[in-house]
Amino acid sequence: MRDTSFGDRLSYWLIIAALFAIALTMVFPFYYMFVTSFVSFGEYMRSDIILWPKVWVTDAYYYIFNFKPFLRSLGVTAGVTVVGVFMNLAFTSTMAYSLSRAIPGRRFFSFIVLFTFLFGGGLIPTYLVVKETGLIDTYWALIIPGLISAYNLIVMRQFFRNIPGELVEAALIDGASEMRIYFTIMLPLSKPALAAFGLFFAVDHWNHFFDAILYLNDSHKWTIQVILRQIVIAGEAMGTIRASAESAAFRSENPPPPETIGMAAVLVATLPIMLIYPFLQKHFAKGVMLGSLKD
C-alpha cells in the first residue's frame, strides 16, 4: 500500500482546520453567553469582552429564578411542548400510515397534503380560522394549527411504504386488524422516524414566539420565548425582576446588569431542549435518512 502524498495529507489537515473553525464559530456564542452570565457587575462594566470571569458570581441566576413570570413561562412551554409533540406524532403517524395503505381516495388526500405543502393560506386567514374556532387566548392555538406537518407526513408515509409488505400480509392472514398492525408492527419499527420527527416538533414548540404573541392575549400564558424577548430586547421586565429579587431578600448594591440577566435567561431556556438530543441520538442518525429510498 503506497504512502499518502504530501498533497493528500495537506488537504486532510486543511479540511480538519476548516471544520474546526466552523465548529468554533458555532460553539463560541454559547461559551460567551455562559461566561457572561457569571460575571460580576464591576467586571462587566470594566471589560469590553469577557472570555473568562475573574470572579464567578451567580447573581444573574438568582434574579431570574426569583422572577415568577420566567418560571411560569418555563412550565407553560414545557407543557405545550410535551402535549404538542405527542399529538403531532400521533396525528402525523396515523395519517401517514393510512395514506401508505390502499384506502379509497388515497390519491385525493395525498394531493390535499401536497397542496398545503406548496401553498399556504397566509397569516390573516389562519388567524381568522383560529379566532372563529374559539382558540384565541388558549394553549391549543399553539398546537392545533400546526398539528400535522405536510413535509413530515410525506416522509413518514414513504417510511411506512419501505417496511416489507410481507409483515403486514402475515398479520392480516393471522386476523390482525389495521389498528393492531399499526400499534404492534408499524410503531415499534418506526422508532427512528418518531425520534427524528419528535425532536423537530419539540424544537418547534419550544421556540414558539410569534404564534404566542399573535394568539395569547393573557401575559400569564406567555411562553418562554416571549418572556426572553421582554428580558433581552425590550427590557420591560427588568423592574419586575428587581422587585421580585428584593422581595426575596436579595441584597446587593450593584444588581446584575440587564445583559448578564439576559444571558442567564437565554442559557436556562436553551438548556432543556439541548439535553433531549443525547437521548435521541442513536435513533436520529437513522431518522434523518427516512424517505430517501423509493419502492
PDB file of C-alpha atoms in Angstrom, residues 1-293:
ATOM      1  CA  MET A   1       0.000   0.000   0.000  1.00  0.00           C
ATOM      2  CA  ARG A   2       1.594   3.261  -1.072  1.00  0.00           C
ATOM      3  CA  ASP A   3       2.110   6.147   1.317  1.00  0.00           C
ATOM      4  CA  THR A   4      -0.214   9.075   1.103  1.00  0.00           C
ATOM      5  CA  SER A   5       1.278  12.023  -0.705  1.00  0.00           C
ATOM      6  CA  PHE A   6       2.057  15.356   0.866  1.00  0.00           C
ATOM      7  CA  GLY A   7      -0.825  16.914  -1.054  1.00  0.00           C
ATOM      8  CA  ASP A   8      -3.303  14.406   0.377  1.00  0.00           C
ATOM      9  CA  ARG A   9      -2.076  14.995   3.931  1.00  0.00           C
ATOM     10  CA  LEU A  10      -2.233  18.756   3.406  1.00  0.00           C
ATOM     11  CA  SER A  11      -5.788  18.517   2.079  1.00  0.00           C
ATOM     12  CA  TYR A  12      -6.759  16.365   5.046  1.00  0.00           C
ATOM     13  CA  TRP A  13      -5.443  18.845   7.612  1.00  0.00           C
ATOM     14  CA  LEU A  14      -6.939  21.789   5.737  1.00  0.00           C
ATOM     15  CA  ILE A  15     -10.335  20.095   5.907  1.00  0.00           C
ATOM     16  CA  ILE A  16      -9.847  19.421   9.637  1.00  0.00           C
ATOM     17  CA  ALA A  17      -8.880  23.067  10.208  1.00  0.00           C
ATOM     18  CA  ALA A  18     -11.896  24.324   8.255  1.00  0.00           C
ATOM     19  CA  LEU A  19     -14.277  22.064  10.189  1.00  0.00           C
ATOM     20  CA  PHE A  20     -12.696  23.144  13.469  1.00  0.00           C
ATOM     21  CA  ALA A  21     -13.123  26.823  12.528  1.00  0.00           C
ATOM     22  CA  ILE A  22     -16.777  26.248  11.613  1.00  0.00           C
ATOM     23  CA  ALA A  23     -17.390  24.382  14.868  1.00  0.00           C
ATOM     24  CA  LEU A  24     -15.702  27.176  16.817  1.00  0.00           C
ATOM     25  CA  THR A  25     -17.955  29.820  15.291  1.00  0.00           C
ATOM     26  CA  MET A  26     -20.964  27.774  16.411  1.00  0.00           C
ATOM     27  CA  VAL A  27     -19.730  26.956  19.910  1.00  0.00           C
ATOM     28  CA  PHE A  28     -18.259  30.352  20.807  1.00  0.00           C
ATOM     29  CA  PRO A  29     -21.633  32.185  21.147  1.00  0.00           C
ATOM     30  CA  PHE A  30     -22.770  29.580  23.697  1.00  0.00           C
ATOM     31  CA  TYR A  31     -19.462  29.847  25.536  1.00  0.00           C
ATOM     32  CA  TYR A  32     -19.639  33.646  25.615  1.00  0.00           C
ATOM     33  CA  MET A  33     -23.232  33.506  26.791  1.00  0.00           C
ATOM     34  CA  PHE A  34     -22.218  31.101  29.560  1.00  0.00           C
ATOM     35  CA  VAL A  35     -19.243  33.097  30.923  1.00  0.00           C
ATOM     36  CA  THR A  36     -21.040  36.434  30.648  1.00  0.00           C
ATOM     37  CA  SER A  37     -23.901  35.164  32.775  1.00  0.00           C
ATOM     38  CA  PHE A  38     -21.465  34.599  35.670  1.00  0.00           C
ATOM     39  CA  VAL A  39     -19.541  37.910  35.671  1.00  0.00           C
ATOM     40  CA  SER A  40     -19.866  40.458  38.446  1.00  0.00           C
ATOM     41  CA  PHE A  41     -21.282  43.919  37.976  1.00  0.00           C
ATOM     42  CA  GLY A  42     -17.920  45.635  38.304  1.00  0.00           C
ATOM     43  CA  GLU A  43     -16.091  43.345  35.892  1.00  0.00           C
ATOM     44  CA  TYR A  44     -18.832  43.669  33.317  1.00  0.00           C
ATOM     45  CA  MET A  45     -18.681  47.469  33.480  1.00  0.00           C
ATOM     46  CA  ARG A  46     -14.871  47.498  33.118  1.00  0.00           C
ATOM     47  CA  SER A  47     -14.487  44.958  30.296  1.00  0.00           C
ATOM     48  CA  ASP A  48     -15.419  45.232  26.646  1.00  0.00           C
ATOM     49  CA  ILE A  49     -15.344  41.478  26.058  1.00  0.00           C
ATOM     50  CA  ILE A  50     -15.126  38.734  28.662  1.00  0.00           C
ATOM     51  CA  LEU A  51     -13.512  35.384  27.881  1.00  0.00           C
ATOM     52  CA  TRP A  52     -13.075  34.166  31.463  1.00  0.00           C
ATOM     53  CA  PRO A  53     -14.525  35.831  34.568  1.00  0.00           C
ATOM     54  CA  LYS A  54     -12.069  36.803  37.304  1.00  0.00           C
ATOM     55  CA  VAL A  55     -14.750  36.159  39.894  1.00  0.00           C
ATOM     56  CA  TRP A  56     -17.671  33.808  39.248  1.00  0.00           C
ATOM     57  CA  VAL A  57     -20.956  35.080  40.681  1.00  0.00           C
ATOM     58  CA  THR A  58     -24.489  33.713  40.365  1.00  0.00           C
ATOM     59  CA  ASP A  59     -26.418  36.949  40.898  1.00  0.00           C
ATOM     60  CA  ALA A  60     -27.988  36.820  37.424  1.00  0.00           C
ATOM     61  CA  TYR A  61     -29.334  33.320  38.037  1.00  0.00           C
ATOM     62  CA  TYR A  62     -30.642  34.373  41.433  1.00  0.00           C
ATOM     63  CA  TYR A  63     -32.537  37.160  39.728  1.00  0.00           C
ATOM     64  CA  ILE A  64     -34.174  35.048  37.025  1.00  0.00           C
ATOM     65  CA  PHE A  65     -35.100  32.198  39.392  1.00  0.00           C
ATOM     66  CA  ASN A  66     -36.852  34.743  41.601  1.00  0.00           C
ATOM     67  CA  PHE A  67     -38.706  36.163  38.591  1.00  0.00           C
ATOM     68  CA  LYS A  68     -42.062  34.372  38.705  1.00  0.00           C
ATOM     69  CA  PRO A  69     -43.116  35.067  35.084  1.00  0.00           C
ATOM     70  CA  PHE A  70     -39.900  33.410  33.892  1.00  0.00           C
ATOM     71  CA  LEU A  71     -40.526  30.251  35.901  1.00  0.00           C
ATOM     72  CA  ARG A  72     -44.196  30.204  34.913  1.00  0.00           C
ATOM     73  CA  SER A  73     -43.315  30.548  31.229  1.00  0.00           C
ATOM     74  CA  LEU A  74     -40.887  27.640  31.510  1.00  0.00           C
ATOM     75  CA  GLY A  75     -43.688  25.459  32.838  1.00  0.00           C
ATOM     76  CA  VAL A  76     -46.073  26.661  30.127  1.00  0.00           C
ATOM     77  CA  THR A  77     -43.556  25.959  27.369  1.00  0.00           C
ATOM     78  CA  ALA A  78     -42.707  22.535  28.770  1.00  0.00           C
ATOM     79  CA  GLY A  79     -46.397  21.590  28.943  1.00  0.00           C
ATOM     80  CA  VAL A  80     -47.131  22.840  25.424  1.00  0.00           C
ATOM     81  CA  THR A  81     -44.071  21.000  24.104  1.00  0.00           C
ATOM     82  CA  VAL A  82     -44.942  17.667  25.707  1.00  0.00           C
ATOM     83  CA  VAL A  83     -48.611  17.746  24.681  1.00  0.00           C
ATOM     84  CA  GLY A  84     -47.826  19.176  21.259  1.00  0.00           C
ATOM     85  CA  VAL A  85     -45.158  16.589  20.409  1.00  0.00           C
ATOM     86  CA  PHE A  86     -47.423  13.730  21.490  1.00  0.00           C
ATOM     87  CA  MET A  87     -50.317  14.996  19.358  1.00  0.00           C
ATOM     88  CA  ASN A  88     -48.049  15.821  16.394  1.00  0.00           C
ATOM     89  CA  LEU A  89     -46.599  12.322  16.349  1.00  0.00           C
ATOM     90  CA  ALA A  90     -49.980  10.669  16.901  1.00  0.00           C
ATOM     91  CA  PHE A  91     -51.797  12.503  14.109  1.00  0.00           C
ATOM     92  CA  THR A  92     -48.882  12.555  11.659  1.00  0.00           C
ATOM     93  CA  SER A  93     -48.081   8.843  12.049  1.00  0.00           C
ATOM     94  CA  THR A  94     -51.709   7.679  11.840  1.00  0.00           C
ATOM     95  CA  MET A  95     -52.414   9.714   8.712  1.00  0.00           C
ATOM     96  CA  ALA A  96     -49.096   8.677   7.158  1.00  0.00           C
ATOM     97  CA  TYR A  97     -49.891   5.009   7.764  1.00  0.00           C
ATOM     98  CA  SER A  98     -53.379   5.444   6.315  1.00  0.00           C
ATOM     99  CA  LEU A  99     -52.000   7.067   3.164  1.00  0.00           C
ATOM    100  CA  SER A 100     -49.419   4.296   2.811  1.00  0.00           C
ATOM    101  CA  ARG A 101     -52.204   1.717   2.589  1.00  0.00           C
ATOM    102  CA  ALA A 102     -54.525   1.116  -0.350  1.00  0.00           C
ATOM    103  CA  ILE A 103     -57.512   3.038   1.017  1.00  0.00           C
ATOM    104  CA  PRO A 104     -60.248   4.629  -1.098  1.00  0.00           C
ATOM    105  CA  GLY A 105     -59.384   8.218  -2.027  1.00  0.00           C
ATOM    106  CA  ARG A 106     -55.713   7.879  -1.145  1.00  0.00           C
ATOM    107  CA  ARG A 107     -54.573   9.915  -4.142  1.00  0.00           C
ATOM    108  CA  PHE A 108     -57.059  12.676  -3.346  1.00  0.00           C
ATOM    109  CA  PHE A 109     -55.960  13.023   0.265  1.00  0.00           C
ATOM    110  CA  SER A 110     -52.303  12.839  -0.761  1.00  0.00           C
ATOM    111  CA  PHE A 111     -52.942  15.679  -3.220  1.00  0.00           C
ATOM    112  CA  ILE A 112     -54.538  17.784  -0.475  1.00  0.00           C
ATOM    113  CA  VAL A 113     -51.498  17.259   1.749  1.00  0.00           C
ATOM    114  CA  LEU A 114     -49.116  18.133  -1.072  1.00  0.00           C
ATOM    115  CA  PHE A 115     -51.168  21.211  -1.955  1.00  0.00           C
ATOM    116  CA  THR A 116     -50.901  22.588   1.588  1.00  0.00           C
ATOM    117  CA  PHE A 117     -47.171  21.918   1.467  1.00  0.00           C
ATOM    118  CA  LEU A 118     -46.783  24.094  -1.626  1.00  0.00           C
ATOM    119  CA  PHE A 119     -49.424  26.755  -0.933  1.00  0.00           C
ATOM    120  CA  GLY A 120     -50.267  28.226   2.483  1.00  0.00           C
ATOM    121  CA  GLY A 121     -53.365  30.142   3.444  1.00  0.00           C
ATOM    122  CA  GLY A 122     -51.469  33.142   4.785  1.00  0.00           C
ATOM    123  CA  LEU A 123     -51.335  34.898   8.118  1.00  0.00           C
ATOM    124  CA  ILE A 124     -54.716  36.651   8.134  1.00  0.00           C
ATOM    125  CA  PRO A 125     -56.828  33.643   7.019  1.00  0.00           C
ATOM    126  CA  THR A 126     -55.034  31.479   9.582  1.00  0.00           C
ATOM    127  CA  TYR A 127     -55.733  33.993  12.329  1.00  0.00           C
ATOM    128  CA  LEU A 128     -59.399  34.203  11.335  1.00  0.00           C
ATOM    129  CA  VAL A 129     -59.715  30.409  11.446  1.00  0.00           C
ATOM    130  CA  VAL A 130     -58.107  30.293  14.902  1.00  0.00           C
ATOM    131  CA  LYS A 131     -60.402  33.092  16.077  1.00  0.00           C
ATOM    132  CA  GLU A 132     -63.623  31.597  14.711  1.00  0.00           C
ATOM    133  CA  THR A 133     -62.844  28.210  16.245  1.00  0.00           C
ATOM    134  CA  GLY A 134     -62.500  29.807  19.674  1.00  0.00           C
ATOM    135  CA  LEU A 135     -58.808  29.071  20.144  1.00  0.00           C
ATOM    136  CA  ILE A 136     -57.696  32.652  20.819  1.00  0.00           C
ATOM    137  CA  ASP A 137     -56.009  33.009  24.223  1.00  0.00           C
ATOM    138  CA  THR A 138     -55.783  29.241  24.684  1.00  0.00           C
ATOM    139  CA  TYR A 139     -52.777  26.943  24.538  1.00  0.00           C
ATOM    140  CA  TRP A 140     -54.487  24.936  21.802  1.00  0.00           C
ATOM    141  CA  ALA A 141     -53.794  27.829  19.438  1.00  0.00           C
ATOM    142  CA  LEU A 142     -50.115  26.870  19.662  1.00  0.00           C
ATOM    143  CA  ILE A 143     -50.763  23.191  18.924  1.00  0.00           C
ATOM    144  CA  ILE A 144     -53.757  22.592  16.655  1.00  0.00           C
ATOM    145  CA  PRO A 145     -52.914  24.920  13.681  1.00  0.00           C
ATOM    146  CA  GLY A 146     -49.635  23.036  13.149  1.00  0.00           C
ATOM    147  CA  LEU A 147     -50.875  19.640  14.228  1.00  0.00           C
ATOM    148  CA  ILE A 148     -49.727  17.881  11.047  1.00  0.00           C
ATOM    149  CA  SER A 149     -46.622  18.851   9.113  1.00  0.00           C
ATOM    150  CA  ALA A 150     -47.088  18.133   5.415  1.00  0.00           C
ATOM    151  CA  TYR A 151     -43.379  17.525   4.853  1.00  0.00           C
ATOM    152  CA  ASN A 152     -43.026  15.165   7.814  1.00  0.00           C
ATOM    153  CA  LEU A 153     -46.212  13.391   6.771  1.00  0.00           C
ATOM    154  CA  ILE A 154     -44.915  12.734   3.257  1.00  0.00           C
ATOM    155  CA  VAL A 155     -41.568  11.451   4.547  1.00  0.00           C
ATOM    156  CA  MET A 156     -43.192   9.217   7.158  1.00  0.00           C
ATOM    157  CA  ARG A 157     -45.600   7.835   4.564  1.00  0.00           C
ATOM    158  CA  GLN A 158     -42.622   6.832   2.454  1.00  0.00           C
ATOM    159  CA  PHE A 159     -41.064   5.233   5.534  1.00  0.00           C
ATOM    160  CA  PHE A 160     -44.148   3.080   6.079  1.00  0.00           C
ATOM    161  CA  ARG A 161     -44.096   2.080   2.405  1.00  0.00           C
ATOM    162  CA  ASN A 162     -40.485   0.886   2.771  1.00  0.00           C
ATOM    163  CA  ILE A 163     -41.443  -1.543   5.539  1.00  0.00           C
ATOM    164  CA  PRO A 164     -41.648  -5.052   3.993  1.00  0.00           C
ATOM    165  CA  GLY A 165     -45.196  -5.778   2.934  1.00  0.00           C
ATOM    166  CA  GLU A 166     -44.813  -9.412   3.974  1.00  0.00           C
ATOM    167  CA  LEU A 167     -45.087  -8.345   7.625  1.00  0.00           C
ATOM    168  CA  VAL A 168     -48.452  -6.705   7.028  1.00  0.00           C
ATOM    169  CA  GLU A 169     -49.702  -9.586   4.874  1.00  0.00           C
ATOM    170  CA  ALA A 170     -48.741 -12.130   7.534  1.00  0.00           C
ATOM    171  CA  ALA A 171     -50.543 -10.109  10.200  1.00  0.00           C
ATOM    172  CA  LEU A 172     -53.663  -9.839   8.019  1.00  0.00           C
ATOM    173  CA  ILE A 173     -53.644 -13.595   7.435  1.00  0.00           C
ATOM    174  CA  ASP A 174     -53.485 -14.112  11.206  1.00  0.00           C
ATOM    175  CA  GLY A 175     -56.589 -11.938  11.553  1.00  0.00           C
ATOM    176  CA  ALA A 176     -54.984  -8.742  12.834  1.00  0.00           C
ATOM    177  CA  SER A 177     -56.900  -5.514  12.287  1.00  0.00           C
ATOM    178  CA  GLU A 178     -55.373  -2.396  10.788  1.00  0.00           C
ATOM    179  CA  MET A 179     -55.199  -0.762  14.224  1.00  0.00           C
ATOM    180  CA  ARG A 180     -53.387  -3.766  15.674  1.00  0.00           C
ATOM    181  CA  ILE A 181     -50.945  -3.764  12.771  1.00  0.00           C
ATOM    182  CA  TYR A 182     -50.320  -0.091  13.337  1.00  0.00           C
ATOM    183  CA  PHE A 183     -49.673  -0.403  17.089  1.00  0.00           C
ATOM    184  CA  THR A 184     -47.851  -3.774  17.190  1.00  0.00           C
ATOM    185  CA  ILE A 185     -45.859  -3.678  13.942  1.00  0.00           C
ATOM    186  CA  MET A 186     -45.600  -0.201  12.452  1.00  0.00           C
ATOM    187  CA  LEU A 187     -44.952   1.863  15.567  1.00  0.00           C
ATOM    188  CA  PRO A 188     -42.222  -0.415  17.015  1.00  0.00           C
ATOM    189  CA  LEU A 189     -40.451  -0.335  13.638  1.00  0.00           C
ATOM    190  CA  SER A 190     -40.872   3.448  13.443  1.00  0.00           C
ATOM    191  CA  LYS A 191     -38.713   4.402  16.438  1.00  0.00           C
ATOM    192  CA  PRO A 192     -36.079   6.175  14.268  1.00  0.00           C
ATOM    193  CA  ALA A 193     -38.816   8.126  12.497  1.00  0.00           C
ATOM    194  CA  LEU A 194     -40.627   9.034  15.707  1.00  0.00           C
ATOM    195  CA  ALA A 195     -37.354  10.091  17.375  1.00  0.00           C
ATOM    196  CA  ALA A 196     -36.296  12.315  14.474  1.00  0.00           C
ATOM    197  CA  PHE A 197     -39.664  13.965  13.971  1.00  0.00           C
ATOM    198  CA  GLY A 198     -40.257  14.193  17.711  1.00  0.00           C
ATOM    199  CA  LEU A 199     -37.079  16.231  18.041  1.00  0.00           C
ATOM    200  CA  PHE A 200     -38.147  18.508  15.174  1.00  0.00           C
ATOM    201  CA  PHE A 201     -41.580  19.022  16.705  1.00  0.00           C
ATOM    202  CA  ALA A 202     -40.098  19.640  20.172  1.00  0.00           C
ATOM    203  CA  VAL A 203     -37.746  22.337  18.900  1.00  0.00           C
ATOM    204  CA  ASP A 204     -40.616  23.954  17.010  1.00  0.00           C
ATOM    205  CA  HIS A 205     -42.906  24.029  20.058  1.00  0.00           C
ATOM    206  CA  TRP A 206     -40.136  25.175  22.401  1.00  0.00           C
ATOM    207  CA  ASN A 207     -39.358  28.108  20.101  1.00  0.00           C
ATOM    208  CA  HIS A 208     -42.949  29.320  19.823  1.00  0.00           C
ATOM    209  CA  PHE A 209     -42.701  33.101  19.733  1.00  0.00           C
ATOM    210  CA  PHE A 210     -44.741  34.726  17.002  1.00  0.00           C
ATOM    211  CA  ASP A 211     -47.738  32.422  17.476  1.00  0.00           C
ATOM    212  CA  ALA A 212     -47.706  33.109  21.220  1.00  0.00           C
ATOM    213  CA  ILE A 213     -47.709  36.870  20.658  1.00  0.00           C
ATOM    214  CA  LEU A 214     -50.402  36.574  17.987  1.00  0.00           C
ATOM    215  CA  TYR A 215     -52.840  34.272  19.779  1.00  0.00           C
ATOM    216  CA  LEU A 216     -52.195  34.697  23.523  1.00  0.00           C
ATOM    217  CA  ASN A 217     -53.536  37.935  24.998  1.00  0.00           C
ATOM    218  CA  ASP A 218     -53.043  36.935  28.629  1.00  0.00           C
ATOM    219  CA  SER A 219     -49.438  37.571  29.670  1.00  0.00           C
ATOM    220  CA  HIS A 220     -49.724  34.777  32.251  1.00  0.00           C
ATOM    221  CA  LYS A 221     -49.945  32.305  29.346  1.00  0.00           C
ATOM    222  CA  TRP A 222     -46.867  33.560  27.503  1.00  0.00           C
ATOM    223  CA  THR A 223     -44.202  31.059  26.516  1.00  0.00           C
ATOM    224  CA  ILE A 224     -40.545  31.290  27.458  1.00  0.00           C
ATOM    225  CA  GLN A 225     -39.558  32.863  24.147  1.00  0.00           C
ATOM    226  CA  VAL A 226     -41.891  35.808  24.706  1.00  0.00           C
ATOM    227  CA  ILE A 227     -40.506  36.354  28.199  1.00  0.00           C
ATOM    228  CA  LEU A 228     -36.979  36.197  26.799  1.00  0.00           C
ATOM    229  CA  ARG A 229     -37.947  38.905  24.369  1.00  0.00           C
ATOM    230  CA  GLN A 230     -39.085  41.031  27.293  1.00  0.00           C
ATOM    231  CA  ILE A 231     -35.816  40.459  29.114  1.00  0.00           C
ATOM    232  CA  VAL A 232     -33.280  40.541  26.308  1.00  0.00           C
ATOM    233  CA  ILE A 233     -34.711  43.071  23.847  1.00  0.00           C
ATOM    234  CA  ALA A 234     -37.395  45.256  25.329  1.00  0.00           C
ATOM    235  CA  GLY A 235     -36.100  45.328  28.901  1.00  0.00           C
ATOM    236  CA  GLU A 236     -39.679  45.756  30.072  1.00  0.00           C
ATOM    237  CA  ALA A 237     -39.312  43.072  32.716  1.00  0.00           C
ATOM    238  CA  MET A 238     -36.242  44.477  34.422  1.00  0.00           C
ATOM    239  CA  GLY A 239     -38.175  46.375  37.039  1.00  0.00           C
ATOM    240  CA  THR A 240     -40.258  43.322  37.822  1.00  0.00           C
ATOM    241  CA  ILE A 241     -37.139  41.199  38.161  1.00  0.00           C
ATOM    242  CA  ARG A 242     -35.551  43.616  40.609  1.00  0.00           C
ATOM    243  CA  ALA A 243     -38.730  43.941  42.623  1.00  0.00           C
ATOM    244  CA  SER A 244     -39.095  40.172  42.778  1.00  0.00           C
ATOM    245  CA  ALA A 245     -35.477  39.733  43.804  1.00  0.00           C
ATOM    246  CA  GLU A 246     -35.734  42.383  46.509  1.00  0.00           C
ATOM    247  CA  SER A 247     -38.866  40.761  47.868  1.00  0.00           C
ATOM    248  CA  ALA A 248     -36.846  37.536  48.162  1.00  0.00           C
ATOM    249  CA  ALA A 249     -34.374  39.342  50.452  1.00  0.00           C
ATOM    250  CA  PHE A 250     -31.690  39.758  47.790  1.00  0.00           C
ATOM    251  CA  ARG A 251     -29.188  42.323  48.989  1.00  0.00           C
ATOM    252  CA  SER A 252     -26.777  43.897  46.516  1.00  0.00           C
ATOM    253  CA  GLU A 253     -25.770  47.494  45.990  1.00  0.00           C
ATOM    254  CA  ASN A 254     -24.940  46.703  42.357  1.00  0.00           C
ATOM    255  CA  PRO A 255     -27.574  44.397  40.857  1.00  0.00           C
ATOM    256  CA  PRO A 256     -26.538  42.444  37.740  1.00  0.00           C
ATOM    257  CA  PRO A 257     -26.789  44.462  34.523  1.00  0.00           C
ATOM    258  CA  PRO A 258     -29.648  43.545  32.180  1.00  0.00           C
ATOM    259  CA  GLU A 259     -27.206  41.984  29.703  1.00  0.00           C
ATOM    260  CA  THR A 260     -25.958  39.344  32.164  1.00  0.00           C
ATOM    261  CA  ILE A 261     -29.520  38.614  33.246  1.00  0.00           C
ATOM    262  CA  GLY A 262     -30.454  38.159  29.586  1.00  0.00           C
ATOM    263  CA  MET A 263     -27.543  35.788  29.012  1.00  0.00           C
ATOM    264  CA  ALA A 264     -28.518  33.697  32.025  1.00  0.00           C
ATOM    265  CA  ALA A 265     -32.156  33.597  30.925  1.00  0.00           C
ATOM    266  CA  VAL A 266     -31.265  32.516  27.386  1.00  0.00           C
ATOM    267  CA  LEU A 267     -28.925  29.820  28.717  1.00  0.00           C
ATOM    268  CA  VAL A 268     -31.551  28.396  31.077  1.00  0.00           C
ATOM    269  CA  ALA A 269     -34.194  28.460  28.333  1.00  0.00           C
ATOM    270  CA  THR A 270     -31.889  26.759  25.822  1.00  0.00           C
ATOM    271  CA  LEU A 271     -30.562  24.025  28.097  1.00  0.00           C
ATOM    272  CA  PRO A 272     -33.668  21.760  28.292  1.00  0.00           C
ATOM    273  CA  ILE A 273     -34.058  21.336  24.550  1.00  0.00           C
ATOM    274  CA  MET A 274     -30.306  20.710  24.198  1.00  0.00           C
ATOM    275  CA  LEU A 275     -30.450  17.923  26.791  1.00  0.00           C
ATOM    276  CA  ILE A 276     -33.028  15.991  24.767  1.00  0.00           C
ATOM    277  CA  TYR A 277     -30.719  15.295  21.834  1.00  0.00           C
ATOM    278  CA  PRO A 278     -28.315  12.828  23.565  1.00  0.00           C
ATOM    279  CA  PHE A 279     -31.239  10.552  24.423  1.00  0.00           C
ATOM    280  CA  LEU A 280     -32.436  10.530  20.803  1.00  0.00           C
ATOM    281  CA  GLN A 281     -29.022  10.458  19.126  1.00  0.00           C
ATOM    282  CA  LYS A 282     -28.964   6.714  18.438  1.00  0.00           C
ATOM    283  CA  HIS A 283     -32.259   6.986  16.529  1.00  0.00           C
ATOM    284  CA  PHE A 284     -31.652  10.407  14.999  1.00  0.00           C
ATOM    285  CA  ALA A 285     -28.957   9.290  12.518  1.00  0.00           C
ATOM    286  CA  LYS A 286     -31.356   6.737  11.047  1.00  0.00           C
ATOM    287  CA  GLY A 287     -34.318   9.084  11.206  1.00  0.00           C
ATOM    288  CA  VAL A 288     -32.754  11.821   9.100  1.00  0.00           C
ATOM    289  CA  MET A 289     -32.444   9.346   6.182  1.00  0.00           C
ATOM    290  CA  LEU A 290     -36.149   8.493   6.179  1.00  0.00           C
ATOM    291  CA  GLY A 291     -37.863   8.524   2.831  1.00  0.00           C
ATOM    292  CA  SER A 292     -34.576   8.652   0.909  1.00  0.00           C
ATOM    293  CA  LEU A 293     -35.327   5.297  -0.746  1.00  0.00           C
TER     294      LEU A 293
END
